[in-house]
Each structure stands twice: as structure tokens, then as C-alpha cells.
Tab-separated table of C-alpha atoms and ligand atoms in Angstrom:
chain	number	residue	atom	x	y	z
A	1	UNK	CA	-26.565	6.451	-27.853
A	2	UNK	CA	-28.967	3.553	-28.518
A	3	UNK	CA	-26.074	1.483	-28.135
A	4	UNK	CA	-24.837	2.518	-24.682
A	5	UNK	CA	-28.099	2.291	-23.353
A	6	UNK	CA	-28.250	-1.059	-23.957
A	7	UNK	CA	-24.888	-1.767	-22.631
A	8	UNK	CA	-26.081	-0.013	-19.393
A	9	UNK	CA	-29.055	-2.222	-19.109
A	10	UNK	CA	-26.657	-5.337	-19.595
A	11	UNK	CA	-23.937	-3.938	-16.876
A	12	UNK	CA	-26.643	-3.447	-14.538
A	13	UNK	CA	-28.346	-6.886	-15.171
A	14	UNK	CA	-25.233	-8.555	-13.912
A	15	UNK	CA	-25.216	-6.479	-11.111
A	16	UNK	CA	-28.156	-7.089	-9.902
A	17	UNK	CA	-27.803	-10.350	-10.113
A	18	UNK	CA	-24.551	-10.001	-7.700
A	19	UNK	CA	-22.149	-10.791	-10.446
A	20	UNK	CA	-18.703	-8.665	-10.914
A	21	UNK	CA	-18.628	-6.861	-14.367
A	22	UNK	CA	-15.392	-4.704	-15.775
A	23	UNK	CA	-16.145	-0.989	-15.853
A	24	UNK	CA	-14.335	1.880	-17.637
A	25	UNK	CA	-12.687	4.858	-15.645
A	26	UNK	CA	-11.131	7.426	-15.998
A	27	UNK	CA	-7.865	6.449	-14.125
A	28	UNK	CA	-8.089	2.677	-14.557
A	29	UNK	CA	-10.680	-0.090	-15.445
A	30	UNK	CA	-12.327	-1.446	-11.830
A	31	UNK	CA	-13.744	-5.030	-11.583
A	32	UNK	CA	-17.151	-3.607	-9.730
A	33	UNK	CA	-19.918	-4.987	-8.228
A	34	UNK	CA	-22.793	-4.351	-5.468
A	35	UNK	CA	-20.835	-2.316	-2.913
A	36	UNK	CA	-23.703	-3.459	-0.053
A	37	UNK	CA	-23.915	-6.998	-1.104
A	38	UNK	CA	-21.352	-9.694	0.950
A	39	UNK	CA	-21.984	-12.449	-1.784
A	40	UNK	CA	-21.217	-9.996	-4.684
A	41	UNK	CA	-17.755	-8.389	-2.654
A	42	UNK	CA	-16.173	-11.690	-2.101
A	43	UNK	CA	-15.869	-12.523	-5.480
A	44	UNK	CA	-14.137	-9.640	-6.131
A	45	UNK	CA	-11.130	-10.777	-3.470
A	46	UNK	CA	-11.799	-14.392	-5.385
A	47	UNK	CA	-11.516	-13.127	-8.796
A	48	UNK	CA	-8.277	-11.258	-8.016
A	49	UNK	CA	-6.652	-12.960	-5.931
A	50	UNK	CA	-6.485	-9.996	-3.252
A	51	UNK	CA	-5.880	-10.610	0.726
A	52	UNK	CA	-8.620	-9.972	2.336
A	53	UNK	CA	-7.428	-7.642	4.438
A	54	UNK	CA	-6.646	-5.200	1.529
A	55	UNK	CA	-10.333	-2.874	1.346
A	56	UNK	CA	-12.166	-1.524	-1.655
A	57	UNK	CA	-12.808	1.827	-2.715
A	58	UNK	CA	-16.686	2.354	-3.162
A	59	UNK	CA	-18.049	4.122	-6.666
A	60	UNK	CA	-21.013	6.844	-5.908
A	61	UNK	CA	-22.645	9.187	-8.572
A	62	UNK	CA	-24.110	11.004	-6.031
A	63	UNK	CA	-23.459	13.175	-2.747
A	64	UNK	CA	-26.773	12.119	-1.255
A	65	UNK	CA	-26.530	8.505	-2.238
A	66	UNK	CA	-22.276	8.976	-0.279
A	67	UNK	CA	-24.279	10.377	2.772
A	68	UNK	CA	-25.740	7.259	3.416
A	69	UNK	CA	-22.877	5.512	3.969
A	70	UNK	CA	-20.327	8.023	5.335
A	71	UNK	CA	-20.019	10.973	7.779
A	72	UNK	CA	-18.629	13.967	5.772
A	73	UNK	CA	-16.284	16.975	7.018
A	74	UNK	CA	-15.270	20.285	5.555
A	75	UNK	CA	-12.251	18.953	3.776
A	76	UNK	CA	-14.415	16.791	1.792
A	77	UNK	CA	-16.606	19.467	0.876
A	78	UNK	CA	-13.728	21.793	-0.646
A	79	UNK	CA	-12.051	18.354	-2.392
A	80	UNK	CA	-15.404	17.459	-3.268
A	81	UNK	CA	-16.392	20.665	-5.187
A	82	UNK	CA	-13.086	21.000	-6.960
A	83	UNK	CA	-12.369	17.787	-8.184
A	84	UNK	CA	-15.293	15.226	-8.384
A	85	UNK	CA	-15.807	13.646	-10.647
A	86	UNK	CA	-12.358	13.101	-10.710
A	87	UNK	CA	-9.600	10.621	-10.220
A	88	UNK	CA	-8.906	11.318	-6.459
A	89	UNK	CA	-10.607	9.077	-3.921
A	90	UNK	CA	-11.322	10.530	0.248
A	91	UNK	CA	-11.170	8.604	3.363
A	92	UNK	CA	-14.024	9.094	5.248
A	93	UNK	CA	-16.023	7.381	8.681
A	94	UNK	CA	-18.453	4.878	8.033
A	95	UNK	CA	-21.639	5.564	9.334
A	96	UNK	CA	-22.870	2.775	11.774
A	97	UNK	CA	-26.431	2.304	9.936
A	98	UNK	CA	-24.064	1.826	6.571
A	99	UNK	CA	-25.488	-1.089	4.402
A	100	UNK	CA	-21.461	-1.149	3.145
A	101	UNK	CA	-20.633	-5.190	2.894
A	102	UNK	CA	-17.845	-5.694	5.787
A	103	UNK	CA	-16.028	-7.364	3.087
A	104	UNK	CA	-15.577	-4.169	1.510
A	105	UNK	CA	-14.080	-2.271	4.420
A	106	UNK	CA	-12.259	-5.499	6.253
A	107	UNK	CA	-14.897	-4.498	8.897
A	108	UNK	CA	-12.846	-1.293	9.689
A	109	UNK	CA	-14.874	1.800	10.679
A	110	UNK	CA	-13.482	3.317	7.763
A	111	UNK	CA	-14.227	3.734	3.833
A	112	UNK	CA	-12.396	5.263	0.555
A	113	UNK	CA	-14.982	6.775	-1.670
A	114	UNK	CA	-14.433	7.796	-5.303
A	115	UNK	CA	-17.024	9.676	-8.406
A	116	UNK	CA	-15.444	8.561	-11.438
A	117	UNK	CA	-15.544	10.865	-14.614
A	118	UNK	CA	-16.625	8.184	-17.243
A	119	UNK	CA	-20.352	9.435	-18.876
A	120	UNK	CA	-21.076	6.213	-19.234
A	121	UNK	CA	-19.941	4.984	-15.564
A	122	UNK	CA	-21.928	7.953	-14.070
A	123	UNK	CA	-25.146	6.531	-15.891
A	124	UNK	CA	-24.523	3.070	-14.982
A	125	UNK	CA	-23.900	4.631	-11.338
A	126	UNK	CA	-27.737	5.968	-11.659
A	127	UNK	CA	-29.803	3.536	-13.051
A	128	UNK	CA	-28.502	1.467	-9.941
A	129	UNK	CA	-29.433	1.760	-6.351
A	130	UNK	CA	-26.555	0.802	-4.534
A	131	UNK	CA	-22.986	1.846	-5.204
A	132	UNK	CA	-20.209	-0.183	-6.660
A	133	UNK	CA	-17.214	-1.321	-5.312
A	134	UNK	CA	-14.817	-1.587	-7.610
A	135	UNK	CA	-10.915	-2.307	-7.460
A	136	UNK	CA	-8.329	-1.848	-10.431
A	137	UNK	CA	-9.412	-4.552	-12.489
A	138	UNK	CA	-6.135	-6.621	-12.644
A	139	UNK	CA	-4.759	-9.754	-10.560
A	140	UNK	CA	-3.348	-8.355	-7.214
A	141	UNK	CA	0.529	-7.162	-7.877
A	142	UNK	CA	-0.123	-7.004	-11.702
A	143	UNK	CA	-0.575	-3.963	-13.988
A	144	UNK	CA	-3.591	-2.174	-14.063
A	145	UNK	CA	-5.812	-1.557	-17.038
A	146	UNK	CA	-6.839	0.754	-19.257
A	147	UNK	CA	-8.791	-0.987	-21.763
A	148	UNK	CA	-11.930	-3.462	-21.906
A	149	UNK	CA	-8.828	-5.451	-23.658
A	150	UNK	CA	-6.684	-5.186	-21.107
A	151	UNK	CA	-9.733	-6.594	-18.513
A	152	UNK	CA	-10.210	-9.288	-21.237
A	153	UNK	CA	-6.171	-10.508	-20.565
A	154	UNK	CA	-6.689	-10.046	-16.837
A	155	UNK	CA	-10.035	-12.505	-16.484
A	156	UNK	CA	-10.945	-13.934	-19.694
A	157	UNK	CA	-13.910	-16.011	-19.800
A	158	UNK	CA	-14.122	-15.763	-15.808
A	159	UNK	CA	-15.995	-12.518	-15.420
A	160	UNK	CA	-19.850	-12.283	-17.563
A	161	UNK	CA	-19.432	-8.828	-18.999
A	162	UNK	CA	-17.188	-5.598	-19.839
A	163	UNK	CA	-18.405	-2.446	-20.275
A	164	UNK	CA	-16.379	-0.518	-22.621
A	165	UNK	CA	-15.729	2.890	-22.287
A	166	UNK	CA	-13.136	3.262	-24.643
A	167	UNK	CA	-8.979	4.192	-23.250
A	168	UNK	CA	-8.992	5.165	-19.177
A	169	UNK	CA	-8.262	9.116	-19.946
A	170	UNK	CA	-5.659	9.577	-16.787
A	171	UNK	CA	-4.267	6.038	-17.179
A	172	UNK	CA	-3.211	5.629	-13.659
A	173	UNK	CA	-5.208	5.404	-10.312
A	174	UNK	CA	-6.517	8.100	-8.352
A	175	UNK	CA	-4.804	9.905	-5.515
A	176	UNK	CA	-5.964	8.868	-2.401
A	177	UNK	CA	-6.725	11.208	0.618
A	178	UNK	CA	-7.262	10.279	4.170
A	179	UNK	CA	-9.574	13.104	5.759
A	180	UNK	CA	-10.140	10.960	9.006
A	181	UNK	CA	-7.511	12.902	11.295
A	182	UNK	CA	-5.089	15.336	9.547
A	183	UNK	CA	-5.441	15.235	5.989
A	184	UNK	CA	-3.044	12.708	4.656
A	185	UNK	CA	-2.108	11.364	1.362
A	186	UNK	CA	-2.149	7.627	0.974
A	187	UNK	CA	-1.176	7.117	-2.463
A	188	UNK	CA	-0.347	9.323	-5.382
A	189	UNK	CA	-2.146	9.333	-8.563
A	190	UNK	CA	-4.450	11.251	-11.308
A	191	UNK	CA	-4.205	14.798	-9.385
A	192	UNK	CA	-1.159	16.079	-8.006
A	193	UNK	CA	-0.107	17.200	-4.194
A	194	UNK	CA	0.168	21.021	-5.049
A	195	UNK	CA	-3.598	20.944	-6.542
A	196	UNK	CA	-4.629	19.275	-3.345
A	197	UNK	CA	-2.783	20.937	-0.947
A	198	UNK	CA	-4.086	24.580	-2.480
A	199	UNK	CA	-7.777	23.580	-2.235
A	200	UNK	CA	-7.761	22.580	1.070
A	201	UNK	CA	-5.140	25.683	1.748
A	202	UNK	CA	-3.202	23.796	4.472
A	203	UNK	CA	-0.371	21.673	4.716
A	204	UNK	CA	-0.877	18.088	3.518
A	205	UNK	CA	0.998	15.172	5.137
A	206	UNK	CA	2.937	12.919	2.647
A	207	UNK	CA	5.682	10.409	3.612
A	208	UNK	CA	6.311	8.242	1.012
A	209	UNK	CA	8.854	6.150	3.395
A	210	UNK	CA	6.408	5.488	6.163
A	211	UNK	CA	6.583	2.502	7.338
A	212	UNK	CA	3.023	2.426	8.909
A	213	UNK	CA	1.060	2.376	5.779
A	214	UNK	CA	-2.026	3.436	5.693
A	215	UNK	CA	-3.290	1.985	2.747
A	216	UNK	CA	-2.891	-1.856	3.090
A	217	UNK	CA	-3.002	-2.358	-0.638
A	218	UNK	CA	0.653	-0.213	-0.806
A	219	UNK	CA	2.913	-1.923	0.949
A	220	UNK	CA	4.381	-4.821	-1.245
A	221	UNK	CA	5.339	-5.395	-5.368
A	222	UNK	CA	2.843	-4.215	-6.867
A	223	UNK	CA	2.077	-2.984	-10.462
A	224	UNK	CA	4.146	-5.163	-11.802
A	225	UNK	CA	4.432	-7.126	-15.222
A	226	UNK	CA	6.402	-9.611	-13.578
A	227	UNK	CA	9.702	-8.570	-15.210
A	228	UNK	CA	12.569	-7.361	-13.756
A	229	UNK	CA	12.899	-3.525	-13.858
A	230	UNK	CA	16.295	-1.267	-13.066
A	231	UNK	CA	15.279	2.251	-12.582
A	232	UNK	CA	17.595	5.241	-13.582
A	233	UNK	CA	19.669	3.993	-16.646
A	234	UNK	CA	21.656	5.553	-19.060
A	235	UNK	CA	22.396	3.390	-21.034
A	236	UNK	CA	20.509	-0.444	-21.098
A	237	UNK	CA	21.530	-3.257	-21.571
A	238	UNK	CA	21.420	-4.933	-25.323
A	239	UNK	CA	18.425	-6.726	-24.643
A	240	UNK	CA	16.882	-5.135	-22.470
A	241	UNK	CA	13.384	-2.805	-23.237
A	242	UNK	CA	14.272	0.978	-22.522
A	243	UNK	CA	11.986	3.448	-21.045
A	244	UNK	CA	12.218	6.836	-22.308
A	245	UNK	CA	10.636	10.389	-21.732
A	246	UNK	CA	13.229	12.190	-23.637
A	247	UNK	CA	13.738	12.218	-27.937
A	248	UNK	CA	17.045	10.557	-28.439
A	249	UNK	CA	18.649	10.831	-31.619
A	250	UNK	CA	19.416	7.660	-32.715
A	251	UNK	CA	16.864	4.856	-32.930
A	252	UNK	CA	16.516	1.635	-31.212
A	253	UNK	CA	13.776	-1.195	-31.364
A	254	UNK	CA	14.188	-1.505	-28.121
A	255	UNK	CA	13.079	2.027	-27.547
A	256	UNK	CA	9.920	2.620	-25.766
A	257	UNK	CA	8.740	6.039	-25.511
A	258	UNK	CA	6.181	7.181	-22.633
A	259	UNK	CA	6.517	10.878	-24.236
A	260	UNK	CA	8.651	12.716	-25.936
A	261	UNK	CA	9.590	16.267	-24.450
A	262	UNK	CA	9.191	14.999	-20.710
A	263	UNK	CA	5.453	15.807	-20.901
A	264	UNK	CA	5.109	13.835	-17.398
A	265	UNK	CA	1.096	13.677	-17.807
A	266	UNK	CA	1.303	12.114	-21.303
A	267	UNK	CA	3.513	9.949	-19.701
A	268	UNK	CA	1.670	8.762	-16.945
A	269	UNK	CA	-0.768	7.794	-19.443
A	270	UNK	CA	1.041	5.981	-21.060
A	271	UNK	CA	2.913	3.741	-18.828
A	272	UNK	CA	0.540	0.673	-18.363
A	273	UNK	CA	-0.182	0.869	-21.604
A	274	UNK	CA	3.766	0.401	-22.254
A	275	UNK	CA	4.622	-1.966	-19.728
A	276	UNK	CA	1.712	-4.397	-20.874
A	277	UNK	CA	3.231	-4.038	-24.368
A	278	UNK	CA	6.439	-4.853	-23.404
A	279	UNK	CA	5.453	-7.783	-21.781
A	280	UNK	CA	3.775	-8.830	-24.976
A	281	UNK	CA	7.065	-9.034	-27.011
A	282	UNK	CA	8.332	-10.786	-24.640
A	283	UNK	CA	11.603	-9.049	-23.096
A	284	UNK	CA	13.326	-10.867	-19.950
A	285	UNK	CA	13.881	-7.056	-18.406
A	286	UNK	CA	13.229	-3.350	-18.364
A	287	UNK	CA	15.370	-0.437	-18.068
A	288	UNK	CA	14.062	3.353	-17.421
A	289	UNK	CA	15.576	6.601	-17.981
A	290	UNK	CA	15.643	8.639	-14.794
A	291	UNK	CA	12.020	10.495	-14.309
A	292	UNK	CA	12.097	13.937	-12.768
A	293	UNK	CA	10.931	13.422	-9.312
A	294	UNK	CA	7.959	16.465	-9.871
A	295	UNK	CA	4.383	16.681	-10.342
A	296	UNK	CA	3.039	13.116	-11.438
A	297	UNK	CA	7.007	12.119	-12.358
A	298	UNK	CA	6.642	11.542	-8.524
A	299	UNK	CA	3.255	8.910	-9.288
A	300	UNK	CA	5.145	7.143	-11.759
A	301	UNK	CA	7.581	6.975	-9.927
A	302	UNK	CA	6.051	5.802	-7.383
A	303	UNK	CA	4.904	2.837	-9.615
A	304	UNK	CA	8.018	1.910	-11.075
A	305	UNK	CA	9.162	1.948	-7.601
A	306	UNK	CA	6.946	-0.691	-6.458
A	307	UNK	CA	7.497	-2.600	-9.700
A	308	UNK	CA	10.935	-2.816	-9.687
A	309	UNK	CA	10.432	-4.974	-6.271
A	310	UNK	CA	9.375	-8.055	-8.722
A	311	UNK	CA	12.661	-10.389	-8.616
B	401	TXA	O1	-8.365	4.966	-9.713
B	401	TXA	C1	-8.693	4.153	-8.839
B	401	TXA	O2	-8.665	4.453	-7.628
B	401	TXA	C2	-9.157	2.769	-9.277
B	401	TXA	C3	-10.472	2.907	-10.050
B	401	TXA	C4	-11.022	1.575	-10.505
B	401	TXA	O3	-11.388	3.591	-9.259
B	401	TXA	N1	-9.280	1.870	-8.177
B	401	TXA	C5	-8.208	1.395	-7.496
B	401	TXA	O4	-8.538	0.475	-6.504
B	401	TXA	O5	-7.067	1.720	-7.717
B	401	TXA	P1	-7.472	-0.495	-5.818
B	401	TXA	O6	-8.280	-1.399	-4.977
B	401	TXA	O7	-6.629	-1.130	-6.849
B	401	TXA	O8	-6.659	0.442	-4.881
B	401	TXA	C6	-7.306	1.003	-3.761
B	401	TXA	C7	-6.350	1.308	-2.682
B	401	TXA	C8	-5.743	0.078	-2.029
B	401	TXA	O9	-4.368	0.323	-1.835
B	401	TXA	C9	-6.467	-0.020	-0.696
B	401	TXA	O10	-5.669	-0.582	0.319
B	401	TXA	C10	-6.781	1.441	-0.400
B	401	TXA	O11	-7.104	1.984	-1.657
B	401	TXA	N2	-7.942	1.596	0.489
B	401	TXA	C11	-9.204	1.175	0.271
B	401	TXA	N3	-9.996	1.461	1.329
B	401	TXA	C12	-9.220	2.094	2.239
B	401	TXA	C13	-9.452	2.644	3.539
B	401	TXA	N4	-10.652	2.608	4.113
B	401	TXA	N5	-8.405	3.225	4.176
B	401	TXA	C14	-7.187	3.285	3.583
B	401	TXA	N6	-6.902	2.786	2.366
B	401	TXA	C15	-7.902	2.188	1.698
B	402	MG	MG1	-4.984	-1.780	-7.784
């Protein structure tokens, strides 16, 4: 307890002093700093290489602290009060008297708001006045991570602090919801459409092929360990890693198991963690078993997807 108080005090003394610190989530680890501060935003697109077109999703701890920034609807309410803290993150209008850096929002009239379920992220959220924007704390188009290790590969000496807060529960990012017109999901993630789509007790838009993205940050490769990946095997190639989410009876050291009875949450855990491994010992390509296109077998999906676009 001691102890995490006085990793607190550290996070936030790099904050204030505009620097960008890793922080544990839930979904993923974020590279996060002062969501209202232009100096302390661009270092964020600096540090990881992102276009600056591509905005941030802003960390709050609190409704009333969120209500400074954005106008809020009904929808939000209902998604609010069933799943935050949470790994799904709303699309809501900026307010015009917003002290939200332009850098974070590409100086659109727009923001994507998150309340991560970390303890100690929600503490470091209030002993701060300002919230934190924070993006998955990898390089742009690499995996994300799930460990203060996994930061640590990412950044090395190049960012002043990590905050651990032990293995990212969810393991992948949030679901993101656009509540500006027509609810609309943007990207898929730590709660599934169903869940979503029975809170708010409408229909839900989702197009997975649309071609007029909404979300600038999923168009392109992306969470990728910059290996090729073939998608739907059967049988791989001899040296080639294999995905599985299904016991097989024989054995192969080229086996790499994301679950296995098909348990597609345990596997969605587990798949940066895998792919970063995997990438470790080195292999020069990656098959995967098919994944049932259901619940989040559709968000991994969805990843591998994107992946698989590395040549
Ligand atoms: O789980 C997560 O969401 C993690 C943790 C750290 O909170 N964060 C995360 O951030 O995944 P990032 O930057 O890697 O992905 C955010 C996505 C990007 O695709 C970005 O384009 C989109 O959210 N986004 C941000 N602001 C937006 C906005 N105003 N409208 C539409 N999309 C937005
Ligand atoms: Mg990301």
C-alpha cells in the first residue's frame, strides 16, 4: 500500500512536469500524459511515431471532471452506468470552453473518452487535476502491451517512468462507441456487441468493411509484430509458429496455444502476449487456426486481420 502510494506520487511528478509516463490498464498499457497540455500531447505522437492526424482517447476518473470537457447524451448515461470503469471508450462532442490540447483531438469537434478499471490508474486519475491522454503504449502498427515489460521493449530508456500495475486483465483494447449521431461501433474490443447493443436496447451500427472509417487509427496494418501471418490454417508450414485455440493431440514446439477448449476470452488475453513471444524466438512467419467468428473471436479477429496486412 505504502508502496503504491509512492509510485503514485512519482507517476504524477512526471506528469506534472508534462512528461509521458507508461500506465497500466485494464485492456492495454497507454503511454499517458496531461490530456490539456499541447507540449505534453506532442510527445506522445513523437514518442510513437503516430500521424498526427490519428486522435487520442482521453482517461477520466470522474463524471464531473468528463463534463468539463464533453457534452453528454442518454446513450452515454445507460453505457456509462453499466460498464465504466470498463474497457469500452464513447464518442462524445467537445465542449467549446474544453481545455482538451487540439493535439489530442486533431482539432476535430470531437473526443473518445475512456474510465479505466486499474485501482491504481483510478488513484493516479485523482490525485491529478487534469485527465490523461493516453494511447496503447506501443510504436504505431506494432503490438500492444500488456506489461510494464512490454512498455520497457516498446521505449526503453526514452520515456522517465512506468507505473506497474501488474498483467492488463482484458489484454486487448476497448470497444469503441461513437454516440455522436446513431450509435456506431468504431472498433471492437474488451466488451462485446450483444452486451452493448442490450444496454442501449436498440440496434447498433457495425460494418466492419466500411470504407469510410471512422476511427483514423483503423484503417492500415496495424497490431502487428512485423511477421508475416496466414490466417485459417490447418495445417502450417514446418517452420512456421502455429496459433491454436483447440487441444490437439500430438505435440509440436511450434505449438502456441491462446486457450485450450476455444475459451475465446482467455484467448483474447492471451494473444499479444503470444505474438510478442513469438517474435522473441524468432520465427520468419505465423500461421492461425481458424477462430470462430463470435463474441470476441470477432475482436481477435479483427486483429489478426489487420496484422496479417504486414508483408
Ligand atoms: O483500451 C484502450 O482503448 C487503450 C487504453 C490505453 O486505454 N487505448 C487505445 O488507444 O487503444 P489507441 O490510441 O491505441 O486507439 C484509439 C483509437 C484510434 O484508432 C483512434 O483513431 C480512435 O481511437 N479515436 C480517438 N479519438 C477518436 C475520435 N474523436 N473519433 C473517432 N475515433 C477516435
Ligand atoms: Mg493502439
Amino acid at each position: 500500500m505504502k508502496n503504491n502510494l509512492s509510485i503514485i506520487k512519482k507517476s504524477k511528478y512526471f506528469l506534472d512536469k508534462n512528461e509521458c509516463i507508461g500506465i497500466p490498464t485494464e485492456t492495454v498499457y497507454g503511454l499517458a500524459a496531461n490530456a490539456y497540455s499541447d507540449f505534453a500531447t506532442a510527445k506522445i505522437f513523437k514518442l510513437k511515431r503516430r500521424p498526427k492526424k490519428n486522435p487520442l482517447i482521453v482517461h477520466y476518473a470522474s463524471l464531473q471532471m468528463l463534463k468539463k470537457d464533453c457534452k453528454i447524451n442518454s446513450n452515454f448515461l445507460k453505457l456509462f452506468k453499466k460498464f465504466c470503469p470498463g474497457p469500452i471508450t464513447l464518442i462524445l462532442k467537445l465542449k467549446k470552453n474544453s481545455k482538451i490540447s487540439k493535439n489530442v483531438t486533431n482539432n476535430k469537434k470531437t473526443l473518445a473518452v475512456r474510465f479505466p478499471k486499474k485501482d491504481i490508474t483510478i488513484k493516479l486519475l485523482r490525485s491529478i487535476n487534469y485527465p490523461l491522454a493516453a494511447p496503447s503504449a506501443n510504436i504505431s502498427t506494432k503490438i500492444s502491451p500488456i506489461t510494464k515489460g512490454d512498455v520497457k521493449e516498446e521505449f526503453g530508456k526514452k520515456i522517465k517512468f512506468i507505473l506497474d500495475g501488474g498483467r492488463s486483465e482484458i489484454g486487448l483494447e476497448s470497444t469503441i462507441v461513437s454516440l455522436i449521431n446513431k450509435p456506431k461501433i468504431l472498433r471492437l474490443g474488451g466488451i462485446e456487441i450483444s452486451k452493448i447493443k442490450k444496454t442501449l436496447g436498440s440496434k447498433i451500427e457495425y460494418s466492419p468493411k466500411d470504407k469510410n472509417i471512422a476511427s483514423p487509427g483503423q484503417g492500415k496494418v496495424h497490431y502487428s509484430p512485423g511477421i508475416r501471418i496466414r490466417l485459417n490454417i490447418k495445417i502450417p508450414k514446418k517452420d512456421e509458429a502455429f496459433i491454436l485455440i483447440k487441444k490437439r493431440k500430438n505435440y509440436g514446439k511450434n505449438y502456441f496455444y491462446l486457450t485450450k477448449n476455444e475459451n475465446l476470452k482467455e484467448a483474447a488475453k492471451n494473444l499479444y502476449k503470444t505474438l510478442r513471444m513469438i517474435k522473441k524466438k524468432n520465427f520468419k512467419s505465423i500461421a492461425v487456426e481458424k477462430i470462430p467468428d463470435k463474441s470476441f473471436g470477432q475482436a481477435i479477429n479483427d486483429r489478426l486481420n489487420r496484422a496479417s496486412k504486414f508483408q
